[in-house]
XYZ file of C-alpha atoms in Angstrom:
390
model
C 8.250 23.859 7.467
C 10.649 20.898 8.005
C 11.556 18.728 5.022
C 10.366 15.209 4.501
C 13.388 13.425 5.937
C 13.494 15.733 8.932
C 9.892 15.037 9.722
C 10.505 11.248 9.123
C 13.071 11.343 11.845
C 11.659 13.944 14.339
C 8.009 14.378 13.931
C 5.794 12.962 16.601
C 8.340 12.667 19.391
C 10.855 14.723 21.328
C 13.379 13.186 23.731
C 11.496 12.623 27.022
C 12.274 14.865 29.996
C 12.925 11.944 32.250
C 15.797 10.164 30.602
C 16.144 11.902 27.262
C 15.666 8.734 25.168
C 16.442 9.634 21.506
C 13.962 6.999 20.197
C 10.312 6.638 21.289
C 10.200 4.166 24.169
C 8.157 1.064 23.854
C 5.384 1.603 26.381
C 4.640 -2.051 26.996
C 1.871 -1.370 29.444
C -1.726 -2.228 29.004
C -2.946 0.252 31.541
C -1.802 3.688 32.862
C -1.914 5.184 36.432
C -4.548 8.043 36.725
C -4.128 11.158 38.795
C -7.607 11.031 40.151
C -10.906 9.325 39.420
C -11.300 9.417 35.727
C -8.470 11.926 35.478
C -5.826 10.518 33.148
C -2.131 11.521 32.989
C -1.443 13.037 29.573
C -4.593 11.400 28.218
C -3.569 7.758 28.376
C -5.663 5.267 30.294
C -5.589 1.910 28.483
C -3.489 0.787 25.425
C -6.659 -0.385 23.529
C -7.674 3.228 23.236
C -4.236 4.937 23.109
C -0.602 4.446 23.859
C 2.252 6.960 23.571
C 4.330 4.611 21.193
C 1.361 4.387 18.840
C 0.754 8.129 19.049
C 4.354 8.860 17.992
C 3.921 6.772 14.822
C 0.584 8.347 14.062
C 1.827 11.911 14.310
C 4.888 11.043 12.152
C 2.848 9.492 9.338
C 0.336 12.471 9.476
C 3.326 14.895 9.068
C 4.598 12.893 5.996
C 1.131 12.531 4.317
C 0.358 16.266 5.046
C -2.860 15.220 6.747
C -4.369 16.625 10.001
C -4.146 13.099 11.710
C -3.315 9.497 11.223
C -4.842 6.434 13.095
C -2.773 3.324 13.263
C -4.093 -0.229 13.057
C -2.967 -3.823 13.518
C -2.732 -4.506 9.760
C -3.469 -2.853 6.339
C -6.659 -5.084 6.150
C -7.774 -3.831 9.577
C -7.255 -0.199 8.358
C -9.251 -1.067 5.093
C -12.049 -2.819 6.989
C -12.289 0.181 9.438
C -12.578 2.696 6.626
C -15.294 0.716 4.982
C -17.221 0.476 8.164
C -16.913 4.232 8.604
C -17.994 5.447 5.238
C -20.533 2.678 4.399
C -23.873 1.486 5.704
C -26.409 -1.062 4.490
C -27.868 0.201 1.165
C -24.798 2.307 0.205
C -22.766 1.779 -3.034
C -19.016 1.724 -3.441
C -16.990 2.034 -6.780
C -13.679 0.068 -6.823
C -11.040 -0.319 -9.406
C -10.932 -3.239 -11.870
C -7.194 -3.668 -10.845
C -7.055 -3.724 -7.187
C -5.658 -5.752 -4.193
C -7.483 -9.021 -4.030
C -7.871 -8.807 -0.340
C -9.701 -5.515 -0.588
C -12.177 -6.736 -3.086
C -12.638 -10.046 -1.278
C -13.639 -7.996 1.815
C -16.060 -5.826 -0.052
C -17.566 -8.649 -2.205
C -17.822 -11.411 0.435
C -18.469 -9.461 3.655
C -19.949 -6.054 2.806
C -22.182 -7.347 0.114
C -23.827 -9.566 2.745
C -24.320 -6.437 4.760
C -26.319 -4.878 1.951
C -23.499 -2.759 0.370
C -23.567 -2.706 -3.445
C -20.296 -2.357 -5.463
C -19.355 -1.533 -9.098
C -15.991 -2.592 -10.622
C -14.670 0.183 -13.022
C -11.499 0.922 -14.870
C -10.243 3.842 -12.688
C -7.993 5.201 -15.478
C -11.115 6.082 -17.274
C -12.644 9.046 -15.477
C -15.835 8.975 -17.646
C -16.393 5.497 -16.751
C -16.082 6.195 -13.046
C -18.465 9.131 -13.311
C -21.032 6.932 -15.229
C -20.767 4.353 -12.393
C -21.804 6.846 -9.648
C -25.239 6.456 -8.257
C -27.327 8.561 -5.753
C -26.306 6.130 -3.036
C -22.573 6.002 -3.928
C -20.729 6.765 -0.697
C -17.187 5.733 -1.566
C -14.788 5.617 -4.517
C -11.836 3.276 -3.732
C -8.640 4.078 -5.665
C -5.238 2.340 -5.804
C -2.458 4.215 -7.722
C -0.244 2.685 -8.874
C -2.677 -0.238 -8.991
C -1.913 -3.807 -7.714
C -0.674 -5.688 -9.706
C -0.917 -4.061 -13.263
C 0.581 -0.829 -12.043
C -2.058 1.359 -13.755
C -1.954 5.060 -12.821
C -5.293 6.927 -11.628
C -5.571 10.548 -11.913
C -6.505 11.350 -8.313
C -7.345 15.046 -8.985
C -9.649 14.015 -11.908
C -11.523 11.532 -9.819
C -11.769 14.135 -6.972
C -13.408 16.566 -9.464
C -16.199 14.193 -10.266
C -16.835 12.382 -6.975
C -19.677 14.484 -5.820
C -20.682 13.546 -2.193
C -18.796 10.320 -2.258
C -15.763 9.810 -0.084
C -12.482 9.374 -2.066
C -10.261 6.799 -0.487
C -6.871 6.325 -1.879
C -4.655 3.258 -0.961
C -1.276 4.913 -1.151
C 0.674 1.743 -0.163
C 2.625 1.245 -3.488
C 3.828 4.854 -3.632
C 4.408 5.619 0.086
C 4.019 9.200 1.317
C 7.543 9.898 -0.021
C 6.456 9.427 -3.552
C 2.807 10.590 -3.441
C 0.596 12.557 -1.098
C -3.045 11.961 -2.253
C -4.627 14.554 0.125
C -2.875 17.239 -2.035
C -4.842 16.022 -5.043
C -8.331 15.898 -3.344
C -8.315 12.509 -1.503
C -10.522 12.459 1.616
C -8.923 9.450 3.160
C -5.456 7.846 2.587
C -4.744 4.217 3.583
C -1.375 2.482 4.019
C -0.308 -1.001 4.765
C 2.673 -0.074 6.940
C 3.772 -3.551 6.545
C 5.223 -2.469 3.177
C 7.453 0.629 2.472
C 6.809 2.422 5.810
C 8.021 -0.581 7.937
C 10.311 -1.421 4.982
C 12.058 -4.470 6.471
C 9.570 -7.390 6.263
C 9.403 -7.722 10.017
C 6.176 -5.964 11.099
C 2.535 -6.006 10.085
C 0.491 -2.765 10.424
C -1.766 -0.306 8.784
C -2.635 3.401 9.016
C -5.501 5.715 7.982
C -4.948 9.373 7.241
C -7.407 12.246 6.962
C -8.365 15.780 7.602
C -11.948 15.942 9.115
C -12.484 15.785 12.752
C -15.640 13.830 12.352
C -13.770 11.149 10.455
C -11.007 10.973 13.125
C -13.654 10.509 15.858
C -15.178 7.603 14.005
C -11.911 6.025 13.319
C -10.857 6.221 16.911
C -14.175 4.810 17.955
C -13.494 1.628 15.916
C -9.802 1.769 17.032
C -10.776 1.414 20.646
C -14.171 -0.444 20.707
C -13.416 -2.907 17.925
C -9.827 -3.288 19.102
C -7.900 -3.680 15.815
C -4.985 -1.894 17.409
C -1.300 -2.378 16.785
C 1.029 -3.451 19.593
C 3.515 -0.793 20.964
C 6.334 -3.000 19.787
C 4.931 -3.280 16.237
C 4.482 0.494 16.082
C 7.998 1.149 17.250
C 9.349 -1.047 14.492
C 7.048 0.810 11.879
C 8.334 4.125 13.214
C 11.968 2.970 13.090
C 11.417 2.008 9.470
C 9.776 5.384 8.629
C 12.993 7.229 9.585
C 14.790 5.790 6.628
C 11.960 5.812 4.174
C 13.345 8.651 1.978
C 16.687 7.090 1.365
C 15.268 3.648 0.844
C 12.737 4.906 -1.677
C 15.362 6.542 -3.647
C 17.477 3.365 -3.936
C 14.235 1.356 -4.570
C 13.368 3.694 -7.466
C 16.944 3.635 -8.878
C 16.838 -0.119 -8.927
C 13.357 -0.436 -10.286
C 13.971 1.943 -13.143
C 17.019 -0.257 -14.041
C 15.022 -3.408 -13.803
C 12.146 -2.119 -15.968
C 14.515 -0.800 -18.610
C 16.377 -4.029 -18.724
C 13.248 -6.191 -18.978
C 11.666 -3.869 -21.564
C 14.382 -4.871 -23.965
C 13.908 -8.658 -23.611
C 12.311 -10.701 -26.313
C 10.948 -13.258 -23.718
C 8.870 -10.316 -22.300
C 5.672 -9.334 -23.947
C 5.241 -5.997 -21.935
C 6.594 -4.327 -18.910
C 4.271 -2.498 -16.631
C 6.088 0.411 -14.995
C 4.935 3.923 -14.918
C 8.504 5.268 -15.219
C 8.546 3.950 -18.878
C 7.477 6.573 -21.389
C 5.492 3.976 -23.166
C 3.297 3.313 -20.051
C -0.184 4.926 -20.681
C -0.162 6.604 -17.293
C 3.312 7.991 -17.429
C 2.377 11.667 -17.811
C -0.141 11.500 -14.856
C 2.456 9.596 -12.679
C 5.058 12.264 -13.417
C 2.564 14.937 -12.346
C 1.397 13.373 -9.064
C 4.383 11.331 -7.943
C 7.889 12.333 -7.080
C 9.290 9.227 -8.746
C 7.780 6.143 -10.227
C 8.075 3.560 -7.482
C 9.750 0.225 -6.855
C 7.167 -2.215 -8.302
C 7.610 -3.547 -11.669
C 5.030 -6.052 -13.324
C 6.010 -8.193 -16.318
C 3.714 -9.925 -18.838
C 5.243 -12.931 -20.445
C 3.964 -14.540 -23.673
C 2.586 -17.632 -21.886
C 1.645 -18.587 -18.291
C 4.208 -21.308 -18.486
C 6.982 -18.695 -19.140
C 5.659 -16.550 -16.107
C 5.699 -19.535 -13.899
C 9.221 -20.705 -15.047
C 10.597 -17.217 -14.448
C 9.178 -17.199 -10.925
C 10.686 -20.436 -10.184
C 14.121 -19.593 -11.647
C 15.110 -16.307 -9.857
C 17.634 -16.810 -7.010
C 18.237 -13.299 -5.514
C 14.631 -12.320 -6.194
C 12.899 -14.493 -3.495
C 9.641 -16.214 -4.411
C 7.322 -14.654 -1.805
C 4.233 -12.657 -1.366
C 4.190 -8.977 0.042
C 6.350 -6.155 -1.063
C 8.227 -3.084 0.097
C 11.001 -4.591 2.056
C 14.658 -3.987 1.473
C 14.975 -7.376 -0.270
C 13.679 -8.075 -3.854
C 10.593 -10.341 -4.208
C 8.864 -11.997 -7.098
C 5.369 -13.560 -7.243
C 2.628 -14.905 -9.544
C -0.395 -12.905 -8.525
C -2.893 -15.192 -10.265
C -1.964 -18.117 -7.985
C -0.743 -16.144 -5.026
C -1.769 -12.734 -3.801
C -4.806 -12.364 -6.165
C -6.042 -16.036 -6.079
C -9.193 -14.795 -4.329
C -10.333 -12.748 -7.406
C -9.925 -15.555 -9.907
C -12.994 -15.670 -12.167
C -14.158 -12.148 -11.154
C -13.884 -8.773 -12.946
C -10.603 -8.244 -11.090
C -9.026 -11.565 -12.337
C -5.261 -11.174 -13.041
C -3.706 -12.197 -16.452
C -1.909 -15.555 -15.710
C 1.067 -14.383 -17.771
C 1.758 -11.579 -15.380
C 4.502 -11.668 -12.799
C 4.871 -8.877 -9.985
C 8.300 -7.838 -8.841
C 9.003 -5.967 -5.710
C 12.445 -4.358 -6.319
C 14.747 -4.111 -3.266
C 17.759 -2.137 -2.489
C 20.406 -4.674 -3.353
C 23.206 -3.903 -5.834
C 21.787 -3.121 -9.241
C 24.283 -5.348 -11.082
C 23.354 -8.386 -8.900
C 19.603 -7.885 -9.594
C 20.158 -7.676 -13.426
C 22.477 -10.729 -13.286
C 19.713 -12.802 -11.615
C 17.053 -11.573 -14.131
C 19.346 -12.630 -16.904
C 19.943 -16.053 -15.708
C 16.130 -16.506 -15.030
C 15.258 -15.325 -18.464
C 17.764 -17.768 -19.880
C 15.917 -20.570 -18.302
C 12.650 -19.236 -19.743
C 14.215 -19.048 -23.220
C 15.598 -22.509 -22.912
C 12.190 -23.802 -22.011
C 10.561 -22.043 -24.922
C 13.102 -23.513 -27.371
C 12.556 -26.986 -25.877
C 8.798 -26.614 -26.305
C 9.296 -25.417 -29.849
C 11.530 -28.238 -30.762
C 9.039 -30.717 -29.337
C 6.202 -29.244 -31.527
C 8.443 -29.474 -34.599
C 9.167 -33.122 -34.062
């Protein structure tokens, strides 16, 4: 069986017989000529239900995830919405983690609740609590690991053991298929925002859903075509191009993230560093068991919200921006940015927390930027203390 990088480069496409193009062509055609009435040529009729460029990406991602198939969508949220539509119906119940992407919870709470779907918010690192939350009508358990933004680690195999008839869905965006393959641990469905590490260059939005059962694939493709949440051929080409370098990028991402986490963990201004690669992390052993390395996301808890905000405003190389997984390093304040929608809910993010997406720049430059930002934080803390003393 080919290795990961070989599959990332070659799976899903072979140079075509007409011109021998090394890269998958961008089939910018909405419709395809048919050989006879309702007789398609190689199975393609209309891009809303299938396109060769999209197929190439789907086959490559499936090969990397070790799944039977993958279905691409226009965005990660379109992928999430489609999975929820497939596995849930009115009267069903879903269990979701207490630390999860705000957009996922917002969709479940504000849209699917109106449709008659119940939800329970549970600490997914507590398998007993997950099991206790299951009901006769529980049809789905939604897992992120590492979680967003606290970077908790969920034991996928342990959840799979207690899920019963529920469908176990794992959002694998933070890890990427290079670091973690949830199907190997019992996940039924794997979801990615390909916008992040798979695309890898902050220039394309997309999503993908992976699975192993033919029934699920049929339902996913029904929604793919009839709802129309499809990616464009150009977007899937960009995602596929990014996929080719996923392995080498993730190695550099992880190298830098480990250095950043270690550096921040030694700073007095920092109350706590959330990074599964640190031995002090509660999920370190589980992460070591189910992940190849520990990822490129680092979250930092400061002593006060003011310090967290000051830090975000003071970095220079780390750009203040939402999203993650690109080659450039980003910093953001989840409570007021990516997770604003869950303010006041069971998923509310500590306002002292800062989320960092560590890129692939030179390590020394990243550390230098953190040092100068922390110096600004320290100066502000001293000024506040002096003001109180006076």
